[in-house]
Amino acid sequence: MTVLFVTGTGTEVGKTVVTAAVAALATGPVAVLKPGQTGVGPAEPGDAGEVARLTGRDLTLRELARYPEPLAPDTAARRAGLPTVRPQQAAEAVAELAKDHDLVLVEGAGGLLVRYDEDGHTLADMAIAAAGLGLEPSVLVVATAGLGTLNTTALTAEALAARGLPLHGVVIGAWPREPDLAMRCNLADLPVAAGAPLLGALPAGCTATGGDPFVTAARTSLAPALGGTWDAAAFTAAHTAP
């Protein structure tokens, strides 16, 4: 059984597509937990539903709270007059799912330190609470490809280290067809900034079609540590800046 918290260096960096890619390549039963879904109405598909669409496989999907406005979970909950999500609540949901799933993926909202409740608890606190229940969670960080990513990745890695949470690795959420100089240089610099391996680079636009095409893209874009065949050294060498 593996528990993997998926966070990002910010919002709209590709957390959902990376979560889907990891789920698509996993063997055995997989559960996807979204502690706080924001920016969608009651009947609209959320991030967990998008993971199911992309993978085309049978997954256990669970959402703990949903708020209509696209804001940080604490802010969205307060404005909607709805309850917030507490770390222990999330941890207990993870533990329940872990009983009969080989992989539990917990997708956060925004970055690692986005507030989920009025006391300022974050996804990191949820992972710590899960560890307190005897689980061994690690964190996968989804980063952008271009300028600014080294700083936000390093800050996220430092925040994890300060809390004693293991960083599984970094995945670039969207790799363009024509990467610029900064993007190509970042392939070598991101693992240094994170102090953890680069475990993949998903091609931009790979979410257009779910099912087999997406699974193929996931397999060739994620490293063996995440179930794929992607080679970080070869990919970096192929994009080395002149």
mmCIF file of N, CA, C and O in Angstrom, residues 13-69:
data_model
loop_
_atom_site.group_PDB
_atom_site.id
_atom_site.type_symbol
_atom_site.label_atom_id
_atom_site.label_comp_id
_atom_site.label_asym_id
_atom_site.label_seq_id
_atom_site.Cartn_x
_atom_site.Cartn_y
_atom_site.Cartn_z
ATOM 1 N N VAL A 13 -0.907 24.084 -12.380
ATOM 2 C CA VAL A 13 0.399 23.591 -12.814
ATOM 3 C C VAL A 13 0.329 22.174 -13.382
ATOM 4 O O VAL A 13 1.339 21.648 -13.861
ATOM 5 N N GLY A 14 -0.856 21.532 -13.281
ATOM 6 C CA GLY A 14 -1.003 20.186 -13.833
ATOM 7 C C GLY A 14 -1.138 19.089 -12.805
ATOM 8 O O GLY A 14 -0.869 17.918 -13.113
ATOM 9 N N LYS A 15 -1.575 19.425 -11.580
ATOM 10 C CA LYS A 15 -1.705 18.394 -10.546
ATOM 11 C C LYS A 15 -2.661 17.291 -10.947
ATOM 12 O O LYS A 15 -2.408 16.107 -10.720
ATOM 13 N N THR A 16 -3.795 17.684 -11.531
ATOM 14 C CA THR A 16 -4.797 16.675 -11.865
ATOM 15 C C THR A 16 -4.308 15.732 -12.949
ATOM 16 O O THR A 16 -4.519 14.512 -12.876
ATOM 17 N N VAL A 17 -3.649 16.263 -13.969
ATOM 18 C CA VAL A 17 -3.160 15.401 -15.045
ATOM 19 C C VAL A 17 -2.057 14.480 -14.538
ATOM 20 O O VAL A 17 -1.973 13.311 -14.933
ATOM 21 N N VAL A 18 -1.218 14.959 -13.640
ATOM 22 C CA VAL A 18 -0.171 14.104 -13.070
ATOM 23 C C VAL A 18 -0.801 13.035 -12.178
ATOM 24 O O VAL A 18 -0.402 11.862 -12.222
ATOM 25 N N THR A 19 -1.776 13.424 -11.383
ATOM 26 C CA THR A 19 -2.497 12.438 -10.570
ATOM 27 C C THR A 19 -3.095 11.355 -11.456
ATOM 28 O O THR A 19 -3.001 10.155 -11.157
ATOM 29 N N ALA A 20 -3.701 11.775 -12.557
ATOM 30 C CA ALA A 20 -4.292 10.813 -13.489
ATOM 31 C C ALA A 20 -3.234 9.916 -14.113
ATOM 32 O O ALA A 20 -3.448 8.709 -14.281
ATOM 33 N N ALA A 21 -2.104 10.484 -14.473
ATOM 34 C CA ALA A 21 -1.041 9.690 -15.097
ATOM 35 C C ALA A 21 -0.514 8.630 -14.141
ATOM 36 O O ALA A 21 -0.293 7.475 -14.533
ATOM 37 N N VAL A 22 -0.313 9.008 -12.888
ATOM 38 C CA VAL A 22 0.150 8.032 -11.895
ATOM 39 C C VAL A 22 -0.901 6.956 -11.686
ATOM 40 O O VAL A 22 -0.596 5.757 -11.625
ATOM 41 N N ALA A 23 -2.166 7.362 -11.599
ATOM 42 C CA ALA A 23 -3.247 6.387 -11.415
ATOM 43 C C ALA A 23 -3.360 5.449 -12.604
ATOM 44 O O ALA A 23 -3.618 4.247 -12.449
ATOM 45 N N ALA A 24 -3.153 5.976 -13.800
ATOM 46 C CA ALA A 24 -3.296 5.168 -15.014
ATOM 47 C C ALA A 24 -2.277 4.041 -15.073
ATOM 48 O O ALA A 24 -2.554 2.973 -15.626
ATOM 49 N N LEU A 25 -1.090 4.270 -14.512
ATOM 50 C CA LEU A 25 -0.016 3.280 -14.615
ATOM 51 C C LEU A 25 0.065 2.356 -13.406
ATOM 52 O O LEU A 25 0.832 1.391 -13.425
ATOM 53 N N ALA A 26 -0.697 2.654 -12.375
ATOM 54 C CA ALA A 26 -0.626 1.852 -11.158
ATOM 55 C C ALA A 26 -1.268 0.490 -11.365
ATOM 56 O O ALA A 26 -2.216 0.327 -12.135
ATOM 57 N N THR A 27 -0.722 -0.490 -10.682
ATOM 58 C CA THR A 27 -1.316 -1.820 -10.676
ATOM 59 C C THR A 27 -2.123 -1.991 -9.396
ATOM 60 O O THR A 27 -1.813 -1.402 -8.364
ATOM 61 N N GLY A 28 -3.155 -2.789 -9.484
ATOM 62 C CA GLY A 28 -3.989 -3.007 -8.314
ATOM 63 C C GLY A 28 -4.998 -1.893 -8.120
ATOM 64 O O GLY A 28 -5.051 -0.929 -8.882
ATOM 65 N N PRO A 29 -5.818 -2.003 -7.081
ATOM 66 C CA PRO A 29 -6.862 -1.013 -6.824
ATOM 67 C C PRO A 29 -6.280 0.354 -6.476
ATOM 68 O O PRO A 29 -5.314 0.454 -5.706
ATOM 69 N N VAL A 30 -6.874 1.409 -7.043
ATOM 70 C CA VAL A 30 -6.404 2.785 -6.837
ATOM 71 C C VAL A 30 -7.560 3.633 -6.337
ATOM 72 O O VAL A 30 -8.673 3.563 -6.853
ATOM 73 N N ALA A 31 -7.280 4.454 -5.334
ATOM 74 C CA ALA A 31 -8.254 5.427 -4.832
ATOM 75 C C ALA A 31 -7.696 6.829 -5.021
ATOM 76 O O ALA A 31 -6.486 7.056 -4.856
ATOM 77 N N VAL A 32 -8.570 7.759 -5.369
ATOM 78 C CA VAL A 32 -8.194 9.155 -5.523
ATOM 79 C C VAL A 32 -9.049 9.981 -4.564
ATOM 80 O O VAL A 32 -10.274 9.946 -4.628
ATOM 81 N N LEU A 33 -8.378 10.707 -3.680
ATOM 82 C CA LEU A 33 -9.063 11.532 -2.694
ATOM 83 C C LEU A 33 -8.787 13.002 -2.972
ATOM 84 O O LEU A 33 -7.627 13.411 -3.122
ATOM 85 N N LYS A 34 -9.839 13.792 -3.051
ATOM 86 C CA LYS A 34 -9.740 15.242 -3.179
ATOM 87 C C LYS A 34 -10.312 15.831 -1.893
ATOM 88 O O LYS A 34 -11.532 15.915 -1.718
ATOM 89 N N PRO A 35 -9.465 16.270 -0.969
ATOM 90 C CA PRO A 35 -9.991 16.773 0.304
ATOM 91 C C PRO A 35 -10.908 17.976 0.149
ATOM 92 O O PRO A 35 -11.946 18.062 0.803
ATOM 93 N N GLY A 36 -10.518 18.922 -0.715
ATOM 94 C CA GLY A 36 -11.336 20.104 -0.909
ATOM 95 C C GLY A 36 -11.377 20.519 -2.364
ATOM 96 O O GLY A 36 -10.358 20.939 -2.908
ATOM 97 N N GLN A 37 -12.533 20.376 -2.999
ATOM 98 C CA GLN A 37 -12.694 20.756 -4.401
ATOM 99 C C GLN A 37 -13.334 22.138 -4.456
ATOM 100 O O GLN A 37 -14.386 22.372 -3.874
ATOM 101 N N THR A 38 -12.679 23.054 -5.149
ATOM 102 C CA THR A 38 -13.225 24.404 -5.266
ATOM 103 C C THR A 38 -13.496 24.737 -6.731
ATOM 104 O O THR A 38 -12.929 24.143 -7.644
ATOM 105 N N GLY A 39 -14.393 25.706 -6.931
ATOM 106 C CA GLY A 39 -14.640 26.217 -8.270
ATOM 107 C C GLY A 39 -15.578 25.389 -9.118
ATOM 108 O O GLY A 39 -15.628 25.577 -10.332
ATOM 109 N N VAL A 40 -16.343 24.501 -8.521
ATOM 110 C CA VAL A 40 -17.313 23.697 -9.282
ATOM 111 C C VAL A 40 -18.627 23.623 -8.511
ATOM 112 O O VAL A 40 -18.644 23.648 -7.277
ATOM 113 N N GLY A 41 -19.712 23.518 -9.260
ATOM 114 C CA GLY A 41 -21.020 23.403 -8.647
ATOM 115 C C GLY A 41 -21.337 21.977 -8.243
ATOM 116 O O GLY A 41 -20.579 21.042 -8.547
ATOM 117 N N PRO A 42 -22.470 21.764 -7.563
ATOM 118 C CA PRO A 42 -22.823 20.438 -7.038
ATOM 119 C C PRO A 42 -22.877 19.338 -8.088
ATOM 120 O O PRO A 42 -22.520 18.196 -7.817
ATOM 121 N N ALA A 43 -23.352 19.648 -9.289
ATOM 122 C CA ALA A 43 -23.536 18.611 -10.306
ATOM 123 C C ALA A 43 -22.419 18.588 -11.340
ATOM 124 O O ALA A 43 -22.453 17.791 -12.277
ATOM 125 N N GLU A 44 -21.414 19.442 -11.184
ATOM 126 C CA GLU A 44 -20.337 19.529 -12.165
ATOM 127 C C GLU A 44 -19.229 18.537 -11.848
ATOM 128 O O GLU A 44 -18.988 18.219 -10.672
ATOM 129 N N PRO A 45 -18.534 18.024 -12.875
ATOM 130 C CA PRO A 45 -17.420 17.114 -12.608
ATOM 131 C C PRO A 45 -16.241 17.852 -11.988
ATOM 132 O O PRO A 45 -15.891 18.955 -12.414
ATOM 133 N N GLY A 46 -15.650 17.258 -10.970
ATOM 134 C CA GLY A 46 -14.488 17.841 -10.314
ATOM 135 C C GLY A 46 -13.198 17.198 -10.785
ATOM 136 O O GLY A 46 -13.158 16.452 -11.769
ATOM 137 N N ASP A 47 -12.120 17.481 -10.060
ATOM 138 C CA ASP A 47 -10.809 16.953 -10.443
ATOM 139 C C ASP A 47 -10.770 15.427 -10.379
ATOM 140 O O ASP A 47 -10.152 14.785 -11.233
ATOM 141 N N ALA A 48 -11.409 14.844 -9.377
ATOM 142 C CA ALA A 48 -11.411 13.382 -9.275
ATOM 143 C C ALA A 48 -12.110 12.759 -10.481
ATOM 144 O O ALA A 48 -11.666 11.737 -11.026
ATOM 145 N N GLY A 49 -13.197 13.385 -10.918
ATOM 146 C CA GLY A 49 -13.884 12.899 -12.102
ATOM 147 C C GLY A 49 -13.027 13.018 -13.354
ATOM 148 O O GLY A 49 -13.083 12.148 -14.243
ATOM 149 N N GLU A 50 -12.231 14.075 -13.426
ATOM 150 C CA GLU A 50 -11.329 14.234 -14.560
ATOM 151 C C GLU A 50 -10.249 13.159 -14.552
ATOM 152 O O GLU A 50 -9.859 12.652 -15.614
ATOM 153 N N VAL A 51 -9.783 12.781 -13.384
ATOM 154 C CA VAL A 51 -8.816 11.681 -13.282
ATOM 155 C C VAL A 51 -9.425 10.400 -13.838
ATOM 156 O O VAL A 51 -8.785 9.667 -14.607
ATOM 157 N N ALA A 52 -10.666 10.121 -13.476
ATOM 158 C CA ALA A 52 -11.335 8.917 -13.977
ATOM 159 C C ALA A 52 -11.502 8.971 -15.487
ATOM 160 O O ALA A 52 -11.312 7.970 -16.188
ATOM 161 N N ARG A 53 -11.877 10.148 -16.020
ATOM 162 C CA ARG A 53 -12.041 10.284 -17.477
ATOM 163 C C ARG A 53 -10.732 10.018 -18.203
ATOM 164 O O ARG A 53 -10.692 9.301 -19.215
ATOM 165 N N LEU A 54 -9.666 10.579 -17.698
ATOM 166 C CA LEU A 54 -8.383 10.435 -18.384
ATOM 167 C C LEU A 54 -7.859 9.011 -18.331
ATOM 168 O O LEU A 54 -7.345 8.490 -19.327
ATOM 169 N N THR A 55 -7.976 8.369 -17.204
ATOM 170 C CA THR A 55 -7.412 7.024 -17.068
ATOM 171 C C THR A 55 -8.256 5.982 -17.787
ATOM 172 O O THR A 55 -7.728 4.973 -18.261
ATOM 173 N N GLY A 56 -9.559 6.193 -17.826
ATOM 174 C CA GLY A 56 -10.442 5.200 -18.423
ATOM 175 C C GLY A 56 -10.523 3.915 -17.628
ATOM 176 O O GLY A 56 -10.971 2.884 -18.142
ATOM 177 N N ARG A 57 -10.125 3.967 -16.358
ATOM 178 C CA ARG A 57 -10.156 2.753 -15.551
ATOM 179 C C ARG A 57 -11.059 2.943 -14.342
ATOM 180 O O ARG A 57 -11.465 4.052 -14.012
ATOM 181 N N ASP A 58 -11.367 1.838 -13.699
ATOM 182 C CA ASP A 58 -12.244 1.861 -12.536
ATOM 183 C C ASP A 58 -11.445 2.307 -11.323
ATOM 184 O O ASP A 58 -10.524 1.623 -10.888
ATOM 185 N N LEU A 59 -11.802 3.464 -10.787
ATOM 186 C CA LEU A 59 -11.118 4.019 -9.629
ATOM 187 C C LEU A 59 -12.129 4.275 -8.519
ATOM 188 O O LEU A 59 -13.305 4.506 -8.784
ATOM 189 N N THR A 60 -11.652 4.282 -7.297
ATOM 190 C CA THR A 60 -12.466 4.749 -6.185
ATOM 191 C C THR A 60 -12.213 6.238 -6.032
ATOM 192 O O THR A 60 -11.071 6.656 -5.813
ATOM 193 N N LEU A 61 -13.267 7.032 -6.171
ATOM 194 C CA LEU A 61 -13.144 8.485 -6.105
ATOM 195 C C LEU A 61 -13.851 8.995 -4.853
ATOM 196 O O LEU A 61 -14.968 8.578 -4.543
ATOM 197 N N ARG A 62 -13.184 9.919 -4.157
ATOM 198 C CA ARG A 62 -13.814 10.467 -2.957
ATOM 199 C C ARG A 62 -13.461 11.943 -2.822
ATOM 200 O O ARG A 62 -12.313 12.336 -3.021
ATOM 201 N N GLU A 63 -14.463 12.726 -2.473
ATOM 202 C CA GLU A 63 -14.334 14.151 -2.219
ATOM 203 C C GLU A 63 -14.843 14.408 -0.813
ATOM 204 O O GLU A 63 -15.901 13.897 -0.437
ATOM 205 N N LEU A 64 -14.104 15.193 -0.019
ATOM 206 C CA LEU A 64 -14.556 15.478 1.341
ATOM 207 C C LEU A 64 -15.382 16.752 1.421
ATOM 208 O O LEU A 64 -16.230 16.888 2.308
ATOM 209 N N ALA A 65 -15.120 17.697 0.540
ATOM 210 C CA ALA A 65 -15.872 18.950 0.543
ATOM 211 C C ALA A 65 -15.805 19.568 -0.841
ATOM 212 O O ALA A 65 -14.835 19.366 -1.579
ATOM 213 N N ARG A 66 -16.859 20.329 -1.167
ATOM 214 C CA ARG A 66 -16.924 21.004 -2.463
ATOM 215 C C ARG A 66 -17.469 22.408 -2.249
ATOM 216 O O ARG A 66 -18.480 22.609 -1.577
ATOM 217 N N TYR A 67 -16.759 23.364 -2.845
ATOM 218 C CA TYR A 67 -17.144 24.758 -2.715
ATOM 219 C C TYR A 67 -17.255 25.390 -4.102
ATOM 220 O O TYR A 67 -16.419 25.132 -4.971
ATOM 221 N N PRO A 68 -18.260 26.236 -4.326
ATOM 222 C CA PRO A 68 -18.521 26.713 -5.682
ATOM 223 C C PRO A 68 -17.518 27.725 -6.244
ATOM 224 O O PRO A 68 -17.324 27.782 -7.452
ATOM 225 N N GLU A 69 -16.888 28.513 -5.398
ATOM 226 C CA GLU A 69 -16.011 29.563 -5.920
ATOM 227 C C GLU A 69 -14.568 29.072 -6.047
ATOM 228 O O GLU A 69 -14.076 28.325 -5.196
#
